[in-house]
Coordinates of C-alpha atoms in Angstrom, one line a residue:
X1 CA -65.1 11.3 200.0
X2 CA -66.4 9.0 197.9
X3 CA -63.7 6.6 195.9
X4 CA -65.4 3.9 193.3
X5 CA -63.2 0.9 193.6
X6 CA -62.3 -1.5 191.0
X7 CA -65.5 -3.9 191.2
X8 CA -67.9 -0.8 191.1
X9 CA -68.4 -0.8 194.1
X10 CA -68.8 2.6 196.3
X11 CA -66.5 3.5 199.6
X12 CA -66.5 6.1 201.8
X13 CA -64.6 7.3 204.7
X14 CA -66.3 9.5 206.8
X15 CA -64.6 13.0 207.3
X16 CA -63.6 13.3 210.2
X17 CA -61.1 10.2 209.9
X18 CA -59.6 10.8 206.6
X19 CA -56.7 12.4 208.8
X20 CA -56.5 9.6 210.7
X21 CA -57.1 6.2 208.6
X22 CA -56.0 7.6 205.1
X23 CA -52.8 5.3 205.3
X24 CA -53.9 2.3 207.1
X25 CA -57.4 2.6 204.7
X26 CA -61.1 1.5 204.7
X27 CA -63.5 -0.9 204.6
X28 CA -65.2 -1.8 201.6
X29 CA -68.2 -3.7 201.1
X30 CA -71.0 -4.2 198.6
X31 CA -73.6 -4.3 201.5
X32 CA -72.2 -0.9 202.6
X33 CA -70.5 1.2 204.8
X34 CA -68.6 1.0 208.2
X35 CA -67.7 4.4 208.9
X36 CA -66.1 3.5 212.8
X37 CA -63.3 0.9 211.0
X38 CA -64.9 -2.2 212.0
X39 CA -64.8 -5.7 209.6
X40 CA -67.5 -5.3 207.3
X41 CA -68.4 -8.6 205.0
X42 CA -65.4 -9.5 203.4
X43 CA -63.5 -7.6 205.9
X44 CA -61.1 -6.6 202.9
X45 CA -59.0 -3.6 203.4
X46 CA -59.5 -0.5 200.9
X47 CA -56.5 2.3 200.5
X48 CA -58.0 5.2 199.0
X49 CA -55.0 6.5 196.4
X50 CA -52.7 8.5 198.6
X51 CA -51.0 11.7 197.1
X52 CA -48.4 12.2 195.0
X53 CA -45.1 12.2 196.6
X54 CA -42.6 15.2 195.0
X55 CA -39.6 14.4 193.4
X56 CA -37.5 17.2 192.5
X57 CA -36.4 20.1 193.1
X58 CA -34.2 17.5 195.8
X59 CA -35.0 18.1 199.5
X60 CA -34.4 22.0 199.5
X61 CA -32.9 22.4 197.0
X62 CA -31.4 25.7 195.5
X63 CA -32.9 26.4 192.4
X64 CA -30.1 28.6 191.0
X65 CA -29.2 32.1 191.8
X66 CA -31.6 35.0 191.1
X67 CA -28.7 36.8 189.4
X68 CA -28.4 33.8 186.6
X69 CA -29.8 34.8 183.2
X70 CA -33.7 35.1 183.3
X71 CA -34.0 32.5 180.3
X72 CA -32.6 29.7 183.0
X73 CA -35.7 30.4 185.2
X74 CA -34.2 30.3 187.8
X75 CA -37.0 32.2 189.6
X76 CA -39.4 29.6 187.5
X77 CA -38.3 26.2 188.8
X78 CA -39.9 22.9 187.5
X79 CA -41.7 21.0 190.1
X80 CA -41.9 17.3 189.3
X81 CA -43.8 14.4 190.8
X82 CA -44.7 10.6 190.8
X83 CA -47.9 9.9 188.8
X84 CA -51.1 8.3 190.0
X85 CA -51.6 4.5 189.8
X86 CA -52.6 3.3 186.8
X87 CA -55.7 1.8 187.6
X88 CA -58.1 1.4 184.7
X89 CA -60.4 4.2 186.6
X90 CA -59.5 7.1 184.4
X91 CA -57.1 9.9 184.0
X92 CA -55.9 11.8 186.6
X93 CA -55.0 15.6 187.1
X94 CA -52.6 17.4 188.9
X95 CA -53.3 20.6 191.4
X96 CA -49.8 22.0 192.7
X97 CA -49.4 25.1 195.2
X98 CA -46.0 27.3 196.7
X99 CA -46.1 29.7 199.2
X100 CA -44.0 31.4 201.3
X101 CA -45.9 31.8 204.1
X102 CA -45.4 28.6 206.5
X103 CA -42.8 28.4 209.1
X104 CA -40.0 26.1 208.6
X105 CA -40.5 25.2 212.8
X106 CA -44.0 23.3 211.9
X107 CA -44.3 23.9 207.9
X108 CA -45.8 20.1 208.0
X109 CA -48.9 21.4 209.4
X110 CA -48.8 24.4 206.5
X111 CA -52.9 25.0 204.9
X112 CA -50.9 27.6 202.4
X113 CA -53.0 30.2 203.3
X114 CA -51.9 32.8 199.9
X115 CA -49.8 30.6 197.7
X116 CA -47.6 32.4 195.2
X117 CA -48.4 30.5 192.4
X118 CA -50.7 27.4 191.9
X119 CA -51.5 25.1 189.2
X120 CA -54.7 23.2 188.6
X121 CA -55.8 20.5 186.2
X122 CA -52.5 19.8 185.4
X123 CA -52.0 16.6 183.2
X124 CA -48.5 16.5 183.3
X125 CA -46.6 15.1 186.4
X126 CA -44.3 17.9 186.0
X127 CA -45.3 22.4 186.1
X128 CA -43.3 25.7 186.1
X129 CA -45.1 28.6 187.5
X130 CA -45.8 31.6 184.5
X131 CA -44.2 34.3 186.7
X132 CA -41.0 35.0 189.0
X133 CA -41.2 33.7 192.3
X134 CA -40.6 36.9 194.4
X135 CA -37.1 36.4 196.4
X136 CA -35.1 38.7 198.4
X137 CA -32.2 40.6 196.5
X138 CA -30.5 41.4 199.9
X139 CA -28.5 38.6 201.6
X140 CA -29.8 36.1 202.0
X141 CA -30.9 36.4 198.4
X142 CA -33.3 34.4 198.0
X143 CA -36.4 32.7 199.5
X144 CA -37.4 29.7 200.9
X145 CA -40.6 28.2 199.5
X146 CA -42.8 25.4 200.4
X147 CA -45.1 23.1 197.5
X148 CA -47.3 20.4 197.8
X149 CA -48.9 18.1 195.2
X150 CA -52.4 16.5 195.1
X151 CA -54.0 14.4 192.6
X152 CA -57.5 14.3 191.2
X153 CA -59.9 12.2 189.3
X154 CA -63.1 13.3 188.2
X155 CA -65.0 15.5 191.1
X156 CA -62.6 13.6 194.3
X157 CA -59.3 14.9 194.5
X158 CA -56.5 12.5 196.9
X159 CA -54.9 14.7 200.1
X160 CA -52.5 17.0 199.9
X161 CA -48.6 15.5 199.7
X162 CA -46.3 16.5 202.7
X163 CA -44.4 20.1 202.0
X164 CA -41.6 20.1 200.0
X165 CA -39.1 22.8 200.2
X166 CA -37.4 24.8 198.1
X167 CA -35.1 27.4 198.2
X168 CA -35.6 29.8 195.2
X169 CA -32.8 32.2 194.1
X170 CA -30.4 30.6 195.6
X171 CA -27.5 28.4 195.3
X172 CA -25.5 25.9 197.4
X173 CA -22.2 26.8 199.1
X174 CA -23.4 29.8 199.7
X175 CA -21.9 31.3 203.1
X176 CA -22.5 34.9 203.2
X177 CA -26.1 34.9 201.1
X178 CA -24.4 37.0 197.7
X179 CA -26.4 34.4 195.4
X180 CA -22.9 33.1 194.6
X181 CA -21.5 29.9 195.3
X182 CA -18.2 29.6 197.3
X183 CA -15.2 27.6 197.4
X184 CA -13.7 26.6 200.9
X185 CA -10.4 24.8 200.6
X186 CA -8.4 22.5 203.8
X187 CA -5.4 23.5 203.7
X188 CA -4.8 20.7 206.8
X189 CA -1.1 21.2 206.5
X190 CA -1.3 25.2 206.8
X191 CA 1.7 26.2 209.9
X192 CA 0.6 30.0 211.4
X193 CA 1.7 29.2 215.0
X194 CA 2.1 25.6 215.2
X195 CA 3.7 23.3 212.4
X196 CA 0.8 21.5 210.9
X197 CA -1.7 22.8 212.8
X198 CA -4.0 23.7 209.7
X199 CA -6.5 26.4 208.2
X200 CA -9.1 26.7 205.4
X201 CA -9.3 29.0 202.7
X202 CA -12.3 30.6 201.8
X203 CA -13.0 32.3 198.6
X204 CA -16.2 34.5 197.8
X205 CA -17.9 33.4 194.3
X206 CA -18.8 36.9 192.4
X207 CA -19.7 37.8 188.7
X208 CA -16.7 36.7 187.9
X209 CA -16.0 33.6 189.7
X210 CA -13.2 33.8 192.1
X211 CA -10.8 35.7 193.3
X212 CA -6.8 34.7 193.0
X213 CA -6.7 35.0 197.2
X214 CA -8.9 33.9 200.1
X215 CA -11.3 36.3 201.3
X216 CA -11.1 34.8 204.8
X217 CA -8.6 32.0 206.1
X218 CA -10.0 30.1 209.0
X219 CA -7.1 29.4 211.2
X220 CA -7.3 26.2 213.8
X221 CA -8.7 28.1 217.2
X222 CA -6.3 25.8 219.5
X223 CA -3.7 26.3 217.3
X224 CA -2.0 23.2 218.2
X225 CA 0.8 21.2 216.3
X226 CA -0.3 18.5 213.5
X227 CA -4.2 19.1 214.5
X228 CA -4.7 19.2 210.8
X229 CA -7.3 21.0 210.8
X230 CA -8.9 21.3 206.9
X231 CA -8.3 17.2 206.9
X232 CA -12.1 17.1 205.9
X233 CA -14.7 20.0 205.2
X234 CA -18.4 20.3 204.4
X235 CA -20.5 23.3 203.3
X236 CA -23.9 22.0 201.4
X237 CA -26.4 23.2 204.2
X238 CA -28.0 25.1 206.1
X239 CA -28.6 24.0 209.8
X240 CA -30.0 26.8 211.6
X241 CA -32.4 27.6 208.3
X242 CA -31.3 31.4 208.2
X243 CA -30.5 31.4 204.5
X244 CA -26.8 31.0 205.2
X245 CA -24.5 27.8 203.7
X246 CA -22.4 26.9 206.9
X247 CA -19.1 25.7 207.3
X248 CA -18.3 22.4 209.2
X249 CA -14.2 21.3 209.0
X250 CA -12.6 18.3 210.4
X251 CA -9.3 18.4 212.3
X252 CA -8.1 14.8 213.0
X253 CA -5.3 15.0 214.9
X254 CA -7.0 17.7 217.4
X255 CA -6.0 16.8 220.8
X256 CA -9.1 17.8 224.0
X257 CA -7.9 15.3 226.1
X258 CA -6.9 12.6 224.0
X259 CA -4.2 12.7 221.6
X260 CA -5.1 12.6 218.1
X261 CA -9.2 12.0 218.9
X262 CA -9.9 14.6 216.5
X263 CA -12.3 17.3 217.0
X264 CA -15.1 19.1 214.7
X265 CA -15.6 23.1 214.1
X266 CA -19.2 24.3 212.8
X267 CA -19.3 27.6 211.6
X268 CA -22.7 29.4 210.4
X269 CA -22.9 31.0 207.6
X270 CA -23.6 35.3 208.0
X271 CA -23.5 37.8 205.9
X272 CA -20.0 38.8 206.1
X273 CA -19.4 34.5 205.8
X274 CA -18.1 32.5 209.0
X275 CA -17.2 33.8 212.1
X276 CA -13.3 33.7 212.8
X277 CA -13.9 31.6 215.8
X278 CA -16.4 28.8 215.6
X279 CA -19.9 28.6 216.3
X280 CA -19.6 25.4 217.5
X281 CA -17.0 22.7 218.9
X282 CA -17.7 19.3 218.5
X283 CA -15.1 17.5 220.4
X284 CA -14.9 13.3 220.0
X285 CA -17.7 11.5 221.7
X286 CA -15.6 8.9 223.3
X287 CA -12.4 10.5 223.8
X288 CA -10.0 7.8 222.9
X289 CA -6.6 8.4 221.4
X290 CA -6.2 8.0 217.3
X291 CA -9.7 8.2 216.9
X292 CA -9.5 10.5 214.0
X293 CA -13.0 11.9 214.6
X294 CA -13.9 14.5 212.2
X295 CA -11.5 12.4 209.3
X296 CA -14.7 13.0 207.6
X297 CA -17.5 15.5 207.8
X298 CA -20.6 15.8 205.9
X299 CA -23.6 18.5 205.8
X300 CA -25.8 15.1 204.6
X301 CA -29.2 17.0 203.9
X302 CA -32.3 17.1 205.9
X303 CA -32.6 13.6 207.3
X304 CA -35.3 14.2 209.6
X305 CA -37.6 17.0 207.2
X306 CA -37.4 19.5 210.0
X307 CA -36.6 22.0 207.4
X308 CA -32.7 22.4 208.9
X309 CA -30.4 20.5 207.5
X310 CA -27.6 17.7 209.4
X311 CA -24.3 16.5 210.0
X312 CA -22.5 13.3 209.8
X313 CA -19.0 13.0 211.3
X314 CA -17.0 9.4 210.8
X315 CA -14.3 8.4 212.8
X316 CA -11.1 6.2 211.2
X317 CA -9.1 4.7 214.3
X318 CA -6.4 3.2 211.6
X319 CA -3.7 2.7 214.7
X320 CA -6.1 0.0 216.3
X321 CA -9.7 0.7 218.4
X322 CA -9.0 0.2 222.2
X323 CA -11.0 -2.3 224.2
X324 CA -14.7 -1.4 224.7
X325 CA -14.9 1.2 221.2
X326 CA -16.1 0.6 217.8
X327 CA -16.3 1.9 214.2
X328 CA -18.7 4.5 214.2
X329 CA -20.0 7.7 212.7
X330 CA -22.0 10.2 214.4
X331 CA -25.1 12.1 213.9
X332 CA -26.3 16.3 214.6
X333 CA -29.7 16.9 214.1
X334 CA -29.7 21.0 213.1
X335 CA -32.3 22.9 214.2
X336 CA -33.1 26.7 215.1
X337 CA -30.3 27.0 217.4
X338 CA -28.1 25.1 215.0
X339 CA -26.6 22.0 216.5
X340 CA -26.0 20.7 220.2
X341 CA -22.1 19.7 221.2
X342 CA -23.6 16.0 221.4
X343 CA -24.5 13.6 218.9
X344 CA -28.2 13.0 218.5
X345 CA -27.4 9.2 217.3
X346 CA -23.8 7.0 217.5
X347 CA -23.9 4.6 214.3
X348 CA -22.0 1.8 215.0
X349 CA -20.0 -0.5 212.1
X350 CA -22.5 -3.5 211.4
X351 CA -19.4 -5.4 210.7
X352 CA -18.0 -5.2 214.2
X353 CA -17.1 -7.0 215.9
X354 CA -15.7 -9.8 213.2
X355 CA -15.1 -7.5 211.0
X356 CA -12.7 -3.9 211.1
X357 CA -13.7 -2.2 207.9
X358 CA -12.6 1.7 208.4
X359 CA -16.1 2.3 208.5
X360 CA -17.0 5.9 209.2
X361 CA -13.8 6.8 206.6
X362 CA -16.4 8.6 204.4
X363 CA -19.5 9.8 204.7
X364 CA -21.6 11.3 201.6
X365 CA -25.1 12.5 202.0
X366 CA -27.6 15.0 200.7
X367 CA -29.9 12.9 198.3
X368 CA -33.2 11.3 198.9
X369 CA -32.8 7.7 197.3
X370 CA -36.3 6.3 197.5
X371 CA -37.8 9.5 197.8
X372 CA -39.7 9.6 200.9
X373 CA -39.3 13.1 201.6
X374 CA -36.2 12.3 203.5
X375 CA -32.3 12.5 202.7
X376 CA -30.3 9.1 203.0
X377 CA -26.5 8.6 204.5
X378 CA -24.1 6.4 202.7
X379 CA -21.1 5.6 205.0
X380 CA -18.3 3.6 203.3
X381 CA -16.3 0.6 204.9
X382 CA -13.2 -0.1 202.4
X383 CA -11.7 -3.2 204.3
X384 CA -14.6 -4.6 205.3
X385 CA -14.4 -8.5 205.0
X386 CA -13.1 -11.2 206.6
X387 CA -10.7 -13.8 206.1
X388 CA -7.9 -12.0 205.4
X389 CA -9.3 -10.5 202.7
X390 CA -11.2 -6.8 202.4
X391 CA -13.4 -6.4 199.4
X392 CA -15.2 -3.9 201.2
X393 CA -18.8 -2.4 201.8
X394 CA -21.1 0.7 201.7
X395 CA -24.0 1.1 204.2
X396 CA -27.2 2.8 203.1
X397 CA -29.1 4.6 205.9
X398 CA -32.4 5.5 205.3
X399 CA -33.7 8.9 206.7
X400 CA -37.0 9.1 209.0
X401 CA -39.1 11.6 210.9
X402 CA -36.5 10.4 214.1
X403 CA -33.3 10.9 211.6
X404 CA -30.8 8.0 210.3
X405 CA -31.6 4.4 212.2
X406 CA -28.4 2.9 213.6
X407 CA -28.4 0.0 211.5
X408 CA -28.6 0.7 207.9
X409 CA -31.5 -0.3 205.5
X410 CA -29.0 -1.9 202.7
X411 CA -25.4 -2.6 202.5
X412 CA -24.4 -2.7 199.2
X413 CA -21.4 -4.4 198.3
X414 CA -18.5 -5.4 195.5
X415 CA -20.6 -7.1 192.7
X416 CA -16.9 -8.6 192.1
X417 CA -15.2 -9.3 195.5
X418 CA -12.8 -12.0 194.2
X419 CA -10.8 -9.1 191.8
X420 CA -10.3 -6.5 194.4
X421 CA -10.9 -5.3 197.3
X422 CA -11.5 -1.6 199.3
X423 CA -15.2 -1.1 197.6
X424 CA -16.3 1.8 199.0
X425 CA -13.3 4.2 199.8
X426 CA -15.2 6.9 197.6
X427 CA -18.6 7.2 197.8
X428 CA -21.1 10.0 196.4
X429 CA -25.4 10.7 195.3
X430 CA -26.7 11.9 192.9
X431 CA -29.4 11.6 190.5
X432 CA -27.6 9.8 187.3
X433 CA -30.3 8.9 184.6
X434 CA -32.8 12.0 186.0
X435 CA -35.7 9.7 187.3
X436 CA -35.7 12.0 190.3
X437 CA -34.1 9.6 192.7
X438 CA -30.7 9.8 194.0
X439 CA -28.3 7.0 192.7
X440 CA -25.5 5.6 195.0
X441 CA -21.6 5.5 193.5
X442 CA -18.9 3.8 194.5
X443 CA -15.6 3.4 193.9
X444 CA -13.3 0.1 194.1
X445 CA -10.2 1.5 193.4
X446 CA -7.8 -1.6 194.1
X447 CA -10.3 -3.9 191.4
X448 CA -8.0 -6.1 189.7
X449 CA -9.8 -6.7 187.0
X450 CA -8.7 -6.8 184.0
X451 CA -5.8 -6.0 185.7
X452 CA -4.1 -5.6 189.3
X453 CA -5.5 -2.9 191.0
X454 CA -6.9 -1.2 188.1
X455 CA -9.7 0.1 190.2
X456 CA -13.7 0.6 189.1
X457 CA -16.7 2.5 189.2
X458 CA -20.4 1.1 190.7
X459 CA -23.7 3.2 190.1
X460 CA -26.4 1.7 191.7
X461 CA -30.2 2.9 190.8
X462 CA -32.1 4.7 193.4
X463 CA -36.0 4.1 192.9
X464 CA -39.4 4.1 195.4
X465 CA -38.4 1.0 196.9
X466 CA -34.9 1.9 197.8
X467 CA -31.4 1.4 196.3
X468 CA -30.9 -1.9 194.4
X469 CA -28.4 -4.3 195.8
X470 CA -27.5 -5.0 191.9
X471 CA -25.1 -2.0 190.3
X472 CA -27.0 -0.8 186.9
X473 CA -24.1 0.5 185.6
X474 CA -20.4 0.2 185.9
X475 CA -17.2 1.6 184.5
X476 CA -13.8 -0.2 184.3
X477 CA -10.5 1.8 184.2
X478 CA -10.2 3.4 181.0
X479 CA -6.3 4.4 181.1
X480 CA -4.8 4.7 184.4
X481 CA -4.6 2.6 188.3
X482 CA -6.5 3.2 191.2
X483 CA -9.4 3.9 189.0
X484 CA -11.9 5.2 191.9
X485 CA -9.7 6.9 194.4
X486 CA -12.2 9.8 194.2
X487 CA -15.7 10.3 193.1
X488 CA -18.4 12.7 192.9
X489 CA -21.9 13.5 191.2
X490 CA -23.6 16.2 189.7
X491 CA -25.6 18.3 186.8
X492 CA -22.5 20.4 185.0
X493 CA -24.4 21.0 181.6
X494 CA -27.9 21.6 183.0
X495 CA -29.5 18.3 181.3
X496 CA -30.9 16.9 184.4
X497 CA -29.3 14.1 184.7
X498 CA -25.9 13.9 186.7
X499 CA -22.7 13.4 185.4
X500 CA -20.3 11.0 187.6
X501 CA -16.5 12.3 187.6
X502 CA -13.9 9.7 188.9
X503 CA -10.6 10.4 189.6
X504 CA -7.7 8.1 189.6
X505 CA -3.6 8.3 190.0
X506 CA -3.1 10.8 187.4
X507 CA -6.3 12.1 185.5
X508 CA -9.8 12.4 186.5
X509 CA -12.9 11.5 183.7
X510 CA -16.5 12.9 183.5
X511 CA -19.4 10.9 182.2
X512 CA -21.9 12.0 181.3
X513 CA -25.5 10.5 182.8
X514 CA -28.7 9.9 181.0
X515 CA -31.8 8.3 181.6
X516 CA -30.6 5.0 180.7
X517 CA -27.9 5.8 183.5
X518 CA -24.0 6.4 183.2
X519 CA -22.6 6.2 179.5
X520 CA -19.4 4.3 180.5
X521 CA -17.9 3.9 177.3
X522 CA -17.5 7.8 176.5
X523 CA -15.6 10.4 178.5
X524 CA -14.1 13.8 179.0
X525 CA -10.7 13.8 180.1
X526 CA -9.6 16.5 182.6
X527 CA -5.1 16.5 183.0
X528 CA -2.8 18.6 183.3
X529 CA -3.1 21.0 179.9
X530 CA 0.3 22.5 180.9
X531 CA 2.9 21.4 183.6
X532 CA 3.0 25.3 184.7
X533 CA -0.7 24.5 186.3
X534 CA 0.5 21.7 188.2
X535 CA -3.2 20.4 188.2
X536 CA -2.8 16.6 187.3
X537 CA -1.9 14.8 190.3
X538 CA -3.5 12.9 193.5
X539 CA -6.2 14.8 192.9
X540 CA -9.1 15.5 195.6
X541 CA -12.2 17.6 193.9
X542 CA -16.1 18.1 194.4
X543 CA -19.2 19.9 193.2
X544 CA -19.0 23.4 194.3
X545 CA -22.3 25.1 193.2
X546 CA -22.4 28.1 190.6
X547 CA -19.6 30.3 191.8
X548 CA -20.2 33.1 189.0
X549 CA -24.3 32.3 188.6
X550 CA -23.9 31.9 185.4
X551 CA -26.7 28.7 186.0
X552 CA -24.3 26.5 185.9
X553 CA -23.3 23.9 188.4
X554 CA -19.5 24.5 188.8
X555 CA -16.4 21.3 189.5
X556 CA -13.2 22.6 191.3
X557 CA -10.3 20.4 191.7
X558 CA -7.2 20.5 193.6
X559 CA -4.1 17.9 194.8
X560 CA -1.1 17.9 197.2
X561 CA 2.2 19.3 196.6
X562 CA 3.6 17.2 194.3
X563 CA 6.9 16.7 195.9
X564 CA 4.9 14.8 198.5
X565 CA 6.7 16.6 201.9
X566 CA 3.8 18.6 202.3
X567 CA -0.4 18.4 202.9
X568 CA -0.4 22.2 201.9
X569 CA -2.9 22.1 198.9
X570 CA -0.5 23.0 195.5
X571 CA -3.3 24.1 193.1
X572 CA -7.2 24.4 192.7
X573 CA -8.7 24.1 189.1
X574 CA -12.0 25.3 188.9
X575 CA -13.7 24.2 185.5
X576 CA -17.2 26.0 185.0
X577 CA -19.7 24.0 184.0
X578 CA -21.9 24.8 180.6
X579 CA -23.8 23.2 177.7
X580 CA -22.5 20.2 176.1
X581 CA -18.9 18.5 177.3
X582 CA -17.4 20.3 180.0
X583 CA -14.3 22.3 179.3
X584 CA -10.8 20.3 179.9
X585 CA -9.2 23.5 180.4
X586 CA -9.7 24.5 183.3
X587 CA -10.9 28.8 183.8
X588 CA -9.7 29.2 186.9
X589 CA -6.6 28.1 188.8
X590 CA -5.7 29.2 192.1

């Protein structure tokens, strides 16, 4: 392969060495070539242009339901990638291939033997197939595809990029594989055979949305009193790559050797939904009293890019730590058989032992902040600090070939730490500016500027070099207090820029994303539309995929018994996504 460098000299990599040295470079010289990698004349290493990197859809991104309106093109997903270097050597064009014949177990080595769609000579950094990609119409509907990209100039092309996974005709949160997102609601105060043993209410999506009564009720498998099964719930990925979304449930008060140590339970999806009994029981790996393992659970995407979704589970020993223990979070890697019952990695608080910062209380994932093809994870430590003052932190861990590392790659801190604390109490990942890199949204609910405990939210931009340490955007409380108690990010209006949803004490606000970042001076207010709906206080919320397959992401929000005497959900309101601003009146009330 020949490349002309910027001085007009010809550099050559032997074909047999291209794969081995594509990242480490060849040597160049006005005197000639050196195929064995020895230094020549000036000994200067020259790197041939590397392949463009896939950007969107996100890692194993769901392109949309096959039942969505044809005009929205869910079977013709738009692909985006990074541009070739602007080095003055001429314009780039791009070739792209999409293939469904790669095996998940070794897709990185796939040669794309029979692409269903391809394009060549593309001048832009985006492309859409001209045909509907074939998908399955019986559960699990849709199909997993793989796509790759290369850049070309003159008669030469780069190597192909590593393949990126793409789910066509599918939506997230679809545990029964019918093409409609489902809604799982934690009811940790539910009492069936034991007081506050907990449960999870699962509502299947459909053409009209969600039915008023749950289709499945998962109960605590041990029926333990005060186990609080359902204290956390996550259903955003497929840990065994069988086409069904899987469900992870935390029970922070569960006892299995130590009181209130906490457990978590994995339920694999199927055509009938999850089984009544968990497929995997995850005991607190450190089995200490009050560990609250499972206070946060998250299917965080594919952190090792092997084609299987992975899980991170946090602890929050609010009563203090026994001697010899640390605040921790635990990584479980997916695989063809699901996950193992023991963690693949223990992530210790980087602030320990100097600080006890509630590390692991919140975990967020399923986004790629640096565009390297590996999902990244954010773990909050909202009480991290010293000298009796706890401004809080959010630690960012980049994914890699072996999964997450045990120490953070970036630590985000409150840019105004003298005016409040609990930065990191709520965290979310989303692409607010639509550039293909996930951004980090961090709530600081007791920020004291401009007045006591009003709260603020900060947005830290992702990019090729990772997440920025200085916030690109800040949203200050427009109305109430404890603003930033909860945050979420998702694209309600299908414009390519994620909205940011922020909860306060009594009101929830929706802020638009834009190419310039968050639009902080304008928002839609979602409050209690009528006293009879009781949907307005003590919110918890999240994006739930597309429950009615209309092509738009939806938002579900709920809160606890308004009397404050029960942990049972009082009501859940679902706001359907649409073009333009979200309707402040919920379309569905459960």
